[in-house]
Amino acid sequence: IHSEAGKEALAYLEKRGLKKETMDEFRIGYALPEWDGLYNFLALKGYNSEMMEKAGLVLASTKTGKKKYFDRFRDRIMFPISDANGYIVGFTGRYLTPKENEGKYVNSPQTPIFDKSKILYGLDKAKVEIKKEGYAVLMEGQMDLIMSWQDGVKNAVASSGTALTKEQAKLLKRYALNLKMAFDMDSAGDTATKRGIDVVLQNGLNASIVRIPDGKDPADFVLSHGGELKSALEKSIPVMDYYFETALAKNDKSSLEGKKKISEEILPNIKKILNSVERYHWLDKLSNILNTDIKYLEEEMKNIKVGEDRSYGEKNIQKNVKSREVKRDDKIIASLISFLIKDPKNFPLLESSGFLSLIKEEKMEMEKIVSEDMLSLFDFFEKCVKIGEVSEMLNKSGEEEKTLLNPIIMQSEMIGENIDLASEINFLVKKIKNDILSEKRAEMHLKIKEAEAMGDHTLVEEHLKKLNEI
């Protein structure tokens, strides 16, 4: 990284705020752009081709009729991944400039010594500090972890952009029972946090949630607010407060629809609480927020079937099979994913068409036409596209995701080669946009009727104006 060839990579890292001693501590490097630079170097050292391939360092091609090897990592900033004992078992490579048919990040594949589901980035450096502090900080990205370490938070680990696994949770449990989760606060990060909470609680860890100020990820926050991360960690909130906070942020508690959405999000989590006093505390809080008698919330909660037990107690309660809610545009999202699995290069169409921003900006309307499961699956798929691991989705997915993904992958395999994928994707995006407008129109018609029933002509006029705008 400090060579002439690596000067561009060095400049990028310095711009991100990394100091030389931090780069050296984490052994950050640079892979040359040559197709076979590492292969030739290792061959001169006496390593055979099969061993290099087995280690995930090179790939084999037979396009010319003869097996030829080339480097997996080329022109990339390299982050070595170590196991808990400090032995390097894999790598993550980040591109400096976008590459055709390649994601921003390339990771080592599964090898005899590297199983991503059992590795936590930075644990080798953090384990002593975790025991000392009595808690671990879990982050999503490697840069988040490195910048936090540089800022003095040395009891942090990273899941390297994937959902937390039960193996990783059990690994953390060896060092501390308390975990503070500091994931990015975008929609994908929110989904990852909620998935992580389930895994953490299932495996007997105590979780709290860190809300990074200004909605930044930890790396960006450290860059702009050096020395303040520890203070943010001290303000972590209990899991149930986090569920309340996120549900109230995206739903209107004064409307009937909003009250239903808030209760649908929060009640299943209250039901998982074993302690009746604690359960009543949260029901009472929800009752006050929604201005609804607690008996109606208790009645509604009785009808809720929770999935695999994720209680806050020491013992398990009976497991129930989660019945999946299906909404009208679930098939459209499934088809969209299948077309993009067929050819991920079309993913930028979702950006240029405004679909990705639409999901965030029109979250309430999207949740009316697409189920929570399918929205979560799309978030998961989007992450896999961004890190260039669409082909490894099933390996990275949980059981619920596998159930949804398997038929979608089969659907993608049945798509004919003569299908115009770009046109199909644009058609589906347009269909979802129209359905969102339909939802908005229906909601406005309802508000007009309510205003007419109250005899509020001024409000009727306001709603009619908004309806015309839609």
Short mmCIF file of C-alpha atoms in Angstrom, two decimals:
data_model
loop_
_atom_site.label_atom_id
_atom_site.label_comp_id
_atom_site.label_asym_id
_atom_site.label_seq_id
_atom_site.Cartn_x
_atom_site.Cartn_y
_atom_site.Cartn_z
CA ILE A 1 0.00 0.00 0.00
CA HIS A 2 2.99 2.30 0.56
CA SER A 3 4.56 1.49 -2.83
CA GLU A 4 4.40 3.59 -5.99
CA ALA A 5 1.82 1.18 -7.44
CA GLY A 6 -0.39 1.57 -4.37
CA LYS A 7 -0.37 5.38 -4.16
CA GLU A 8 -3.95 5.71 -5.44
CA ALA A 9 -5.16 3.17 -2.88
CA LEU A 10 -3.21 4.95 -0.15
CA ALA A 11 -4.75 8.30 -1.14
CA TYR A 12 -8.26 6.78 -0.92
CA LEU A 13 -7.62 5.36 2.57
CA GLU A 14 -6.13 8.63 3.80
CA LYS A 15 -9.18 10.45 2.46
CA ARG A 16 -11.34 8.06 4.49
CA GLY A 17 -9.36 9.13 7.55
CA LEU A 18 -7.04 6.16 8.12
CA LYS A 19 -3.63 6.79 9.65
CA LYS A 20 -0.49 4.92 8.62
CA GLU A 21 -0.22 3.09 11.94
CA THR A 22 -3.85 1.92 11.60
CA MET A 23 -3.20 0.57 8.10
CA ASP A 24 -0.14 -1.24 9.40
CA GLU A 25 -2.01 -2.63 12.41
CA PHE A 26 -4.72 -4.12 10.20
CA ARG A 27 -2.18 -5.08 7.52
CA ILE A 28 -4.17 -3.32 4.79
CA GLY A 29 -2.56 -3.78 1.39
CA TYR A 30 -3.03 -3.41 -2.32
CA ALA A 31 -3.40 -6.09 -5.01
CA LEU A 32 -1.72 -5.16 -8.29
CA PRO A 33 -3.84 -4.96 -11.46
CA GLU A 34 -1.93 -7.76 -13.25
CA TRP A 35 -4.02 -10.81 -14.09
CA ASP A 36 -1.47 -13.28 -12.73
CA GLY A 37 0.88 -11.24 -10.52
CA LEU A 38 0.12 -13.15 -7.30
CA TYR A 39 -0.09 -16.49 -9.13
CA ASN A 40 3.42 -16.07 -10.57
CA PHE A 41 4.81 -14.85 -7.23
CA LEU A 42 3.42 -17.84 -5.33
CA ALA A 43 4.52 -20.25 -8.06
CA LEU A 44 8.11 -18.99 -7.67
CA LYS A 45 7.76 -19.66 -3.94
CA GLY A 46 6.97 -23.30 -4.71
CA TYR A 47 3.17 -23.37 -4.23
CA ASN A 48 1.25 -25.47 -6.75
CA SER A 49 -1.78 -24.21 -8.68
CA GLU A 50 -4.30 -26.51 -6.99
CA MET A 51 -3.25 -25.29 -3.54
CA MET A 52 -3.63 -21.64 -4.59
CA GLU A 53 -7.09 -22.36 -6.00
CA LYS A 54 -8.10 -24.28 -2.87
CA ALA A 55 -7.02 -21.28 -0.76
CA GLY A 56 -9.29 -19.02 -2.82
CA LEU A 57 -6.43 -16.84 -4.10
CA VAL A 58 -6.69 -17.75 -7.79
CA LEU A 59 -9.42 -18.82 -10.21
CA ALA A 60 -9.20 -21.30 -13.06
CA SER A 61 -10.39 -20.75 -16.63
CA THR A 62 -10.71 -23.32 -19.43
CA LYS A 63 -11.92 -20.95 -22.16
CA THR A 64 -8.86 -21.62 -24.32
CA GLY A 65 -9.24 -25.38 -23.92
CA LYS A 66 -6.39 -25.44 -21.45
CA LYS A 67 -6.66 -24.76 -17.74
CA LYS A 68 -5.26 -21.31 -17.02
CA TYR A 69 -5.10 -19.58 -13.64
CA PHE A 70 -5.57 -15.91 -12.82
CA ASP A 71 -5.68 -13.86 -9.60
CA ARG A 72 -9.01 -13.52 -7.77
CA PHE A 73 -8.01 -10.08 -6.38
CA ARG A 74 -6.73 -7.48 -8.88
CA ASP A 75 -6.40 -3.71 -8.47
CA ARG A 76 -8.08 -3.80 -5.08
CA ILE A 77 -7.46 -2.52 -1.56
CA MET A 78 -6.93 -5.68 0.49
CA PHE A 79 -8.26 -6.30 3.99
CA PRO A 80 -6.86 -9.51 5.51
CA ILE A 81 -9.39 -11.44 7.61
CA SER A 82 -8.05 -13.24 10.68
CA ASP A 83 -9.60 -15.86 12.93
CA ALA A 84 -9.89 -15.30 16.69
CA ASN A 85 -6.26 -16.40 17.13
CA GLY A 86 -4.89 -13.87 14.64
CA TYR A 87 -4.18 -16.28 11.76
CA ILE A 88 -5.11 -14.85 8.35
CA VAL A 89 -7.76 -17.10 6.79
CA GLY A 90 -9.24 -14.94 4.01
CA PHE A 91 -9.45 -11.53 2.37
CA THR A 92 -11.83 -8.80 1.33
CA GLY A 93 -10.82 -6.71 -1.68
CA ARG A 94 -12.41 -3.32 -2.44
CA TYR A 95 -12.15 -1.86 -5.91
CA LEU A 96 -10.77 1.63 -6.49
CA THR A 97 -12.72 2.13 -9.71
CA PRO A 98 -15.93 0.28 -10.69
CA LYS A 99 -15.32 -2.90 -12.67
CA GLU A 100 -17.68 -4.49 -15.17
CA ASN A 101 -19.36 -7.65 -13.87
CA GLU A 102 -17.64 -7.25 -10.49
CA GLY A 103 -19.02 -5.95 -7.21
CA LYS A 104 -17.47 -3.25 -5.07
CA TYR A 105 -16.22 -5.95 -2.72
CA VAL A 106 -14.80 -9.37 -3.55
CA ASN A 107 -14.43 -11.83 -0.69
CA SER A 108 -12.51 -15.05 -0.32
CA PRO A 109 -14.77 -18.03 -1.03
CA GLN A 110 -15.48 -20.80 1.45
CA THR A 111 -12.23 -22.73 1.95
CA PRO A 112 -11.01 -25.44 4.35
CA ILE A 113 -9.81 -22.66 6.71
CA PHE A 114 -12.32 -19.87 5.97
CA ASP A 115 -15.99 -20.07 6.88
CA LYS A 116 -17.46 -16.57 6.83
CA SER A 117 -20.34 -17.56 9.11
CA LYS A 118 -17.87 -18.42 11.88
CA ILE A 119 -15.54 -15.42 11.58
CA LEU A 120 -15.90 -11.95 13.10
CA TYR A 121 -13.60 -9.34 11.62
CA GLY A 122 -11.33 -7.80 14.26
CA LEU A 123 -12.08 -10.31 17.02
CA ASP A 124 -8.40 -11.23 17.31
CA LYS A 125 -7.64 -7.62 18.28
CA ALA A 126 -10.81 -6.97 20.29
CA LYS A 127 -11.21 -10.06 22.49
CA VAL A 128 -9.06 -8.81 25.38
CA GLU A 129 -10.82 -5.41 25.36
CA ILE A 130 -14.25 -7.07 25.17
CA LYS A 131 -13.53 -8.99 28.38
CA LYS A 132 -12.15 -5.85 29.99
CA GLU A 133 -15.15 -3.64 29.06
CA GLY A 134 -17.74 -6.35 29.71
CA TYR A 135 -19.41 -5.89 26.34
CA ALA A 136 -18.71 -6.11 22.61
CA VAL A 137 -19.70 -3.61 19.92
CA LEU A 138 -20.98 -5.21 16.72
CA MET A 139 -20.63 -3.25 13.48
CA GLU A 140 -21.52 -4.09 9.91
CA GLY A 141 -18.55 -3.01 7.81
CA GLN A 142 -14.81 -3.46 8.04
CA MET A 143 -14.14 0.26 7.61
CA ASP A 144 -16.58 0.97 10.46
CA LEU A 145 -14.57 -1.33 12.69
CA ILE A 146 -11.17 0.02 11.64
CA MET A 147 -12.13 3.68 12.05
CA SER A 148 -13.74 2.95 15.44
CA TRP A 149 -10.59 1.14 16.59
CA GLN A 150 -8.54 4.16 15.50
CA ASP A 151 -10.93 6.39 17.52
CA GLY A 152 -10.24 4.42 20.69
CA VAL A 153 -13.12 1.91 20.64
CA LYS A 154 -11.13 -1.32 20.70
CA ASN A 155 -13.79 -3.77 21.85
CA ALA A 156 -15.55 -3.77 18.46
CA VAL A 157 -15.98 -6.48 15.81
CA ALA A 158 -17.64 -6.50 12.38
CA SER A 159 -19.90 -8.99 10.63
CA SER A 160 -18.39 -7.90 7.27
CA GLY A 161 -21.67 -6.89 5.65
CA THR A 162 -23.56 -10.15 6.25
CA ALA A 163 -26.34 -11.06 8.67
CA LEU A 164 -25.12 -12.14 12.09
CA THR A 165 -25.03 -15.94 12.38
CA LYS A 166 -25.63 -18.14 15.41
CA GLU A 167 -22.00 -19.30 15.18
CA GLN A 168 -20.80 -15.69 15.44
CA ALA A 169 -23.16 -15.03 18.36
CA LYS A 170 -21.82 -18.09 20.20
CA LEU A 171 -18.27 -16.90 19.49
CA LEU A 172 -19.01 -13.52 21.08
CA LYS A 173 -20.60 -15.21 24.07
CA ARG A 174 -17.20 -16.64 25.02
CA TYR A 175 -15.95 -13.15 25.80
CA ALA A 176 -19.00 -11.22 27.07
CA LEU A 177 -22.75 -11.59 27.51
CA ASN A 178 -23.52 -7.99 26.54
CA LEU A 179 -23.58 -6.69 22.98
CA LYS A 180 -24.11 -3.20 21.57
CA MET A 181 -25.21 -3.22 17.94
CA ALA A 182 -24.06 -0.26 15.84
CA PHE A 183 -25.24 -0.98 12.30
CA ASP A 184 -25.88 1.60 9.58
CA MET A 185 -29.25 3.27 10.03
CA ASP A 186 -30.48 3.01 6.41
CA SER A 187 -33.33 0.60 5.62
CA ALA A 188 -30.95 -2.28 4.93
CA GLY A 189 -29.09 -1.58 8.17
CA ASP A 190 -32.38 -1.48 10.07
CA THR A 191 -33.29 -4.88 8.62
CA ALA A 192 -29.87 -6.28 9.50
CA THR A 193 -30.19 -4.92 13.05
CA LYS A 194 -33.57 -6.59 13.57
CA ARG A 195 -32.29 -9.89 12.16
CA GLY A 196 -29.24 -9.60 14.39
CA ILE A 197 -31.38 -8.94 17.47
CA ASP A 198 -33.21 -12.21 16.90
CA VAL A 199 -29.98 -14.19 16.60
CA VAL A 200 -28.43 -12.45 19.62
CA LEU A 201 -31.41 -13.13 21.88
CA GLN A 202 -31.79 -16.73 20.70
CA ASN A 203 -28.22 -17.38 21.79
CA GLY A 204 -28.48 -15.90 25.28
CA LEU A 205 -26.78 -12.53 24.74
CA ASN A 206 -28.11 -9.22 26.04
CA ALA A 207 -28.50 -6.67 23.25
CA SER A 208 -28.80 -2.90 23.11
CA ILE A 209 -28.89 -0.66 20.06
CA VAL A 210 -26.56 2.23 19.26
CA ARG A 211 -28.10 5.11 17.33
CA ILE A 212 -25.26 6.93 15.61
CA PRO A 213 -26.08 10.69 15.51
CA ASP A 214 -27.04 12.30 12.18
CA GLY A 215 -27.89 8.87 10.72
CA LYS A 216 -24.24 8.29 9.82
CA ASP A 217 -22.47 4.95 9.77
CA PRO A 218 -19.72 4.57 12.41
CA ALA A 219 -16.86 5.22 9.95
CA ASP A 220 -18.31 8.51 8.69
CA PHE A 221 -19.27 9.60 12.22
CA VAL A 222 -15.70 9.06 13.47
CA LEU A 223 -14.34 11.03 10.52
CA SER A 224 -16.56 14.05 11.26
CA HIS A 225 -16.80 13.69 15.06
CA GLY A 226 -13.47 12.32 16.23
CA GLY A 227 -13.45 11.19 19.85
CA GLU A 228 -17.24 11.17 20.25
CA LEU A 229 -18.04 7.55 19.39
CA LYS A 230 -17.61 6.30 22.98
CA SER A 231 -20.22 8.82 24.10
CA ALA A 232 -22.66 7.53 21.45
CA LEU A 233 -22.07 3.95 22.63
CA GLU A 234 -22.90 4.95 26.21
CA LYS A 235 -26.32 6.11 25.00
CA SER A 236 -27.32 2.75 23.54
CA ILE A 237 -31.00 1.93 24.04
CA PRO A 238 -32.75 -1.33 25.05
CA VAL A 239 -34.08 -3.52 22.25
CA MET A 240 -37.75 -2.79 22.97
CA ASP A 241 -37.13 0.96 22.93
CA TYR A 242 -35.52 0.47 19.52
CA TYR A 243 -38.60 -1.38 18.23
CA PHE A 244 -40.83 1.44 19.50
CA GLU A 245 -38.57 4.10 18.01
CA THR A 246 -38.41 2.57 14.52
CA ALA A 247 -42.13 1.76 14.37
CA LEU A 248 -43.13 5.29 15.44
CA ALA A 249 -40.66 6.91 13.04
CA LYS A 250 -42.29 5.45 9.95
CA ASN A 251 -45.97 5.35 10.97
CA ASP A 252 -48.49 8.03 11.92
CA LYS A 253 -49.75 7.18 15.43
CA SER A 254 -52.71 9.53 15.05
CA SER A 255 -54.24 7.64 12.09
CA LEU A 256 -56.07 4.32 12.28
CA GLU A 257 -53.80 2.77 9.64
CA GLY A 258 -50.73 4.01 11.50
CA LYS A 259 -51.94 2.58 14.81
CA LYS A 260 -52.51 -0.80 13.16
CA LYS A 261 -49.01 -0.78 11.63
CA ILE A 262 -47.34 0.21 14.91
CA SER A 263 -49.15 -2.48 16.87
CA GLU A 264 -48.40 -5.09 14.16
CA GLU A 265 -44.68 -4.32 14.47
CA ILE A 266 -44.43 -4.09 18.24
CA LEU A 267 -46.91 -6.62 19.66
CA PRO A 268 -45.10 -9.74 18.34
CA ASN A 269 -41.95 -8.57 20.12
CA ILE A 270 -43.82 -7.89 23.35
CA LYS A 271 -45.37 -11.35 23.15
CA LYS A 272 -41.88 -12.92 23.15
CA ILE A 273 -41.14 -11.50 26.61
CA LEU A 274 -41.45 -14.20 29.26
CA ASN A 275 -41.62 -11.95 32.32
CA SER A 276 -45.26 -10.87 32.78
CA VAL A 277 -44.34 -7.66 34.66
CA GLU A 278 -42.01 -6.55 31.87
CA ARG A 279 -44.59 -7.57 29.24
CA TYR A 280 -47.27 -5.46 30.97
CA HIS A 281 -44.84 -2.50 31.14
CA TRP A 282 -44.43 -2.42 27.36
CA LEU A 283 -48.13 -3.03 26.69
CA ASP A 284 -48.96 -0.11 28.97
CA LYS A 285 -46.47 2.10 27.10
CA LEU A 286 -47.96 1.10 23.73
CA SER A 287 -51.46 1.69 25.04
CA ASN A 288 -50.55 5.25 26.08
CA ILE A 289 -48.82 6.02 22.78
CA LEU A 290 -51.71 4.78 20.65
CA ASN A 291 -54.38 6.11 23.06
CA THR A 292 -55.91 2.63 23.01
CA ASP A 293 -57.22 0.61 25.96
CA ILE A 294 -54.68 -2.02 26.98
CA LYS A 295 -57.34 -4.77 26.92
CA TYR A 296 -57.65 -4.39 23.12
CA LEU A 297 -53.89 -4.74 22.72
CA GLU A 298 -53.90 -7.87 24.91
CA GLU A 299 -56.76 -9.28 22.85
CA GLU A 300 -54.89 -8.58 19.60
CA MET A 301 -51.69 -10.07 20.99
CA LYS A 302 -53.46 -13.37 21.72
CA ASN A 303 -54.05 -13.80 17.97
CA ILE A 304 -50.42 -13.25 17.05
CA LYS A 305 -48.33 -16.29 16.16
CA VAL A 306 -44.66 -15.66 16.77
CA GLY A 307 -42.12 -17.69 14.85
CA GLU A 308 -39.09 -19.36 16.32
CA ASP A 309 -38.83 -18.30 19.95
CA ARG A 310 -36.70 -15.22 20.47
CA SER A 311 -37.67 -14.49 24.08
CA TYR A 312 -35.66 -12.43 26.53
CA GLY A 313 -35.82 -15.19 29.16
CA GLU A 314 -33.61 -18.14 30.05
CA LYS A 315 -35.92 -20.91 28.86
CA ASN A 316 -37.61 -21.60 25.55
CA ILE A 317 -41.35 -21.44 25.04
CA GLN A 318 -43.18 -23.59 22.49
CA LYS A 319 -42.20 -22.82 18.91
CA ASN A 320 -44.85 -21.88 16.39
CA VAL A 321 -44.59 -21.84 12.64
CA LYS A 322 -44.73 -18.30 11.31
CA SER A 323 -47.53 -17.81 8.81
CA ARG A 324 -46.29 -15.51 6.07
CA GLU A 325 -48.45 -12.58 5.07
CA VAL A 326 -48.77 -12.26 1.30
CA LYS A 327 -49.55 -8.87 -0.30
CA ARG A 328 -50.55 -8.00 -3.83
CA ASP A 329 -47.16 -6.92 -5.21
CA ASP A 330 -45.09 -9.71 -3.65
CA LYS A 331 -45.06 -11.52 -7.00
CA ILE A 332 -43.79 -8.38 -8.73
CA ILE A 333 -40.84 -8.06 -6.31
CA ALA A 334 -40.14 -11.79 -6.73
CA SER A 335 -40.14 -11.42 -10.53
CA LEU A 336 -37.93 -8.34 -10.28
CA ILE A 337 -35.38 -10.28 -8.20
CA SER A 338 -35.51 -13.25 -10.60
CA PHE A 339 -34.75 -11.02 -13.61
CA LEU A 340 -31.82 -9.45 -11.74
CA ILE A 341 -30.48 -12.85 -10.67
CA LYS A 342 -30.53 -13.78 -14.36
CA ASP A 343 -28.37 -10.73 -15.13
CA PRO A 344 -27.22 -8.57 -12.17
CA LYS A 345 -25.74 -6.00 -14.60
CA ASN A 346 -29.28 -4.62 -14.94
CA PHE A 347 -29.37 -3.59 -11.26
CA PRO A 348 -28.41 0.06 -12.07
CA LEU A 349 -31.82 0.33 -13.81
CA LEU A 350 -33.39 0.37 -10.35
CA GLU A 351 -31.27 3.38 -9.48
CA SER A 352 -31.88 5.30 -12.71
CA SER A 353 -35.63 4.58 -12.63
CA GLY A 354 -35.86 5.96 -9.09
CA PHE A 355 -37.04 2.61 -7.68
CA LEU A 356 -34.39 2.39 -4.93
CA SER A 357 -35.16 5.88 -3.66
CA LEU A 358 -38.90 5.15 -3.99
CA ILE A 359 -38.63 2.26 -1.52
CA LYS A 360 -37.14 4.60 1.09
CA GLU A 361 -39.26 7.67 0.39
CA GLU A 362 -42.60 5.87 0.08
CA LYS A 363 -42.02 3.30 2.81
CA MET A 364 -45.57 3.41 4.21
CA GLU A 365 -47.15 2.89 0.77
CA MET A 366 -44.67 0.11 -0.09
CA GLU A 367 -45.61 -1.71 3.11
CA LYS A 368 -49.25 -1.66 2.04
CA ILE A 369 -48.57 -3.47 -1.24
CA VAL A 370 -45.47 -5.57 -0.43
CA SER A 371 -45.11 -7.84 2.61
CA GLU A 372 -42.41 -7.29 5.22
CA ASP A 373 -40.80 -10.61 4.25
CA MET A 374 -40.45 -9.62 0.59
CA LEU A 375 -39.14 -6.14 1.46
CA SER A 376 -36.54 -7.75 3.75
CA LEU A 377 -35.62 -10.21 1.00
CA PHE A 378 -35.12 -7.34 -1.44
CA ASP A 379 -32.87 -5.55 1.09
CA PHE A 380 -30.86 -8.77 1.44
CA PHE A 381 -30.66 -9.17 -2.37
CA GLU A 382 -29.57 -5.52 -2.78
CA LYS A 383 -26.69 -6.08 -0.37
CA CYS A 384 -25.59 -9.21 -2.21
CA VAL A 385 -25.57 -7.26 -5.50
CA LYS A 386 -23.53 -4.42 -4.00
CA ILE A 387 -20.82 -6.75 -2.71
CA GLY A 388 -20.89 -8.89 -5.85
CA GLU A 389 -22.13 -12.08 -4.19
CA VAL A 390 -25.46 -12.77 -5.91
CA SER A 391 -24.27 -16.30 -6.75
CA GLU A 392 -23.65 -16.96 -3.04
CA MET A 393 -27.04 -15.70 -1.79
CA LEU A 394 -28.35 -19.07 -0.67
CA ASN A 395 -25.20 -19.76 1.34
CA LYS A 396 -25.57 -16.42 3.12
CA SER A 397 -29.33 -16.60 3.66
CA GLY A 398 -31.27 -17.73 6.72
CA GLU A 399 -33.98 -20.39 6.63
CA GLU A 400 -36.83 -17.92 6.00
CA GLU A 401 -34.90 -16.29 3.16
CA LYS A 402 -34.10 -19.70 1.65
CA THR A 403 -37.83 -20.52 1.60
CA LEU A 404 -38.52 -17.36 -0.40
CA LEU A 405 -35.38 -17.48 -2.55
CA ASN A 406 -35.53 -21.07 -3.80
CA PRO A 407 -38.60 -20.62 -6.06
CA ILE A 408 -37.28 -17.24 -7.24
CA ILE A 409 -33.95 -18.77 -8.25
CA MET A 410 -35.82 -21.57 -10.06
CA GLN A 411 -37.90 -18.91 -11.81
CA SER A 412 -34.74 -17.11 -12.95
CA GLU A 413 -33.34 -20.33 -14.40
CA MET A 414 -36.47 -20.73 -16.56
CA ILE A 415 -36.16 -17.27 -18.15
CA GLY A 416 -35.44 -17.60 -21.87
CA GLU A 417 -32.30 -16.14 -23.40
CA ASN A 418 -34.32 -14.04 -25.88
CA ILE A 419 -36.21 -12.14 -23.14
CA ASP A 420 -35.50 -8.39 -23.03
CA LEU A 421 -34.67 -8.23 -19.32
CA ALA A 422 -34.28 -4.44 -19.21
CA SER A 423 -37.78 -3.91 -20.64
CA GLU A 424 -39.27 -6.44 -18.21
CA ILE A 425 -37.59 -4.76 -15.24
CA ASN A 426 -38.76 -1.30 -16.32
CA PHE A 427 -42.31 -2.64 -16.77
CA LEU A 428 -42.35 -4.09 -13.23
CA VAL A 429 -40.95 -0.88 -11.73
CA LYS A 430 -43.65 1.12 -13.52
CA LYS A 431 -46.33 -1.28 -12.19
CA ILE A 432 -45.17 -0.77 -8.58
CA LYS A 433 -45.08 3.01 -9.05
CA ASN A 434 -48.67 2.92 -10.35
CA ASP A 435 -49.79 0.76 -7.42
CA ILE A 436 -48.26 3.24 -4.97
CA LEU A 437 -50.16 6.08 -6.68
CA SER A 438 -53.35 4.00 -6.43
CA GLU A 439 -52.80 3.56 -2.70
CA LYS A 440 -52.26 7.30 -2.27
CA ARG A 441 -55.40 8.10 -4.26
CA ALA A 442 -57.49 5.62 -2.23
CA GLU A 443 -56.18 7.09 1.02
CA MET A 444 -56.98 10.64 -0.13
CA HIS A 445 -60.51 9.63 -1.21
CA LEU A 446 -61.04 8.22 2.29
CA LYS A 447 -59.81 11.44 3.88
CA ILE A 448 -62.16 13.48 1.66
CA LYS A 449 -65.11 11.36 2.80
CA GLU A 450 -64.12 11.80 6.45
CA ALA A 451 -63.80 15.58 5.99
CA GLU A 452 -67.20 15.72 4.23
CA ALA A 453 -68.78 13.73 7.08
CA MET A 454 -67.40 16.31 9.54
CA GLY A 455 -68.67 19.16 7.37
CA ASP A 456 -65.14 20.62 7.15
CA HIS A 457 -65.21 22.20 3.66
CA THR A 458 -61.75 23.78 4.04
CA LEU A 459 -60.23 20.39 4.74
CA VAL A 460 -62.15 18.89 1.81
CA GLU A 461 -60.62 21.50 -0.50
CA GLU A 462 -57.12 20.78 0.85
CA HIS A 463 -57.55 17.05 0.27
CA LEU A 464 -58.97 17.61 -3.23
CA LYS A 465 -55.92 19.71 -4.08
CA LYS A 466 -53.60 16.94 -2.87
CA LEU A 467 -55.61 14.37 -4.85
CA ASN A 468 -55.15 16.44 -8.01
CA GLU A 469 -51.42 16.64 -7.33
CA ILE A 470 -51.25 12.85 -7.05
#
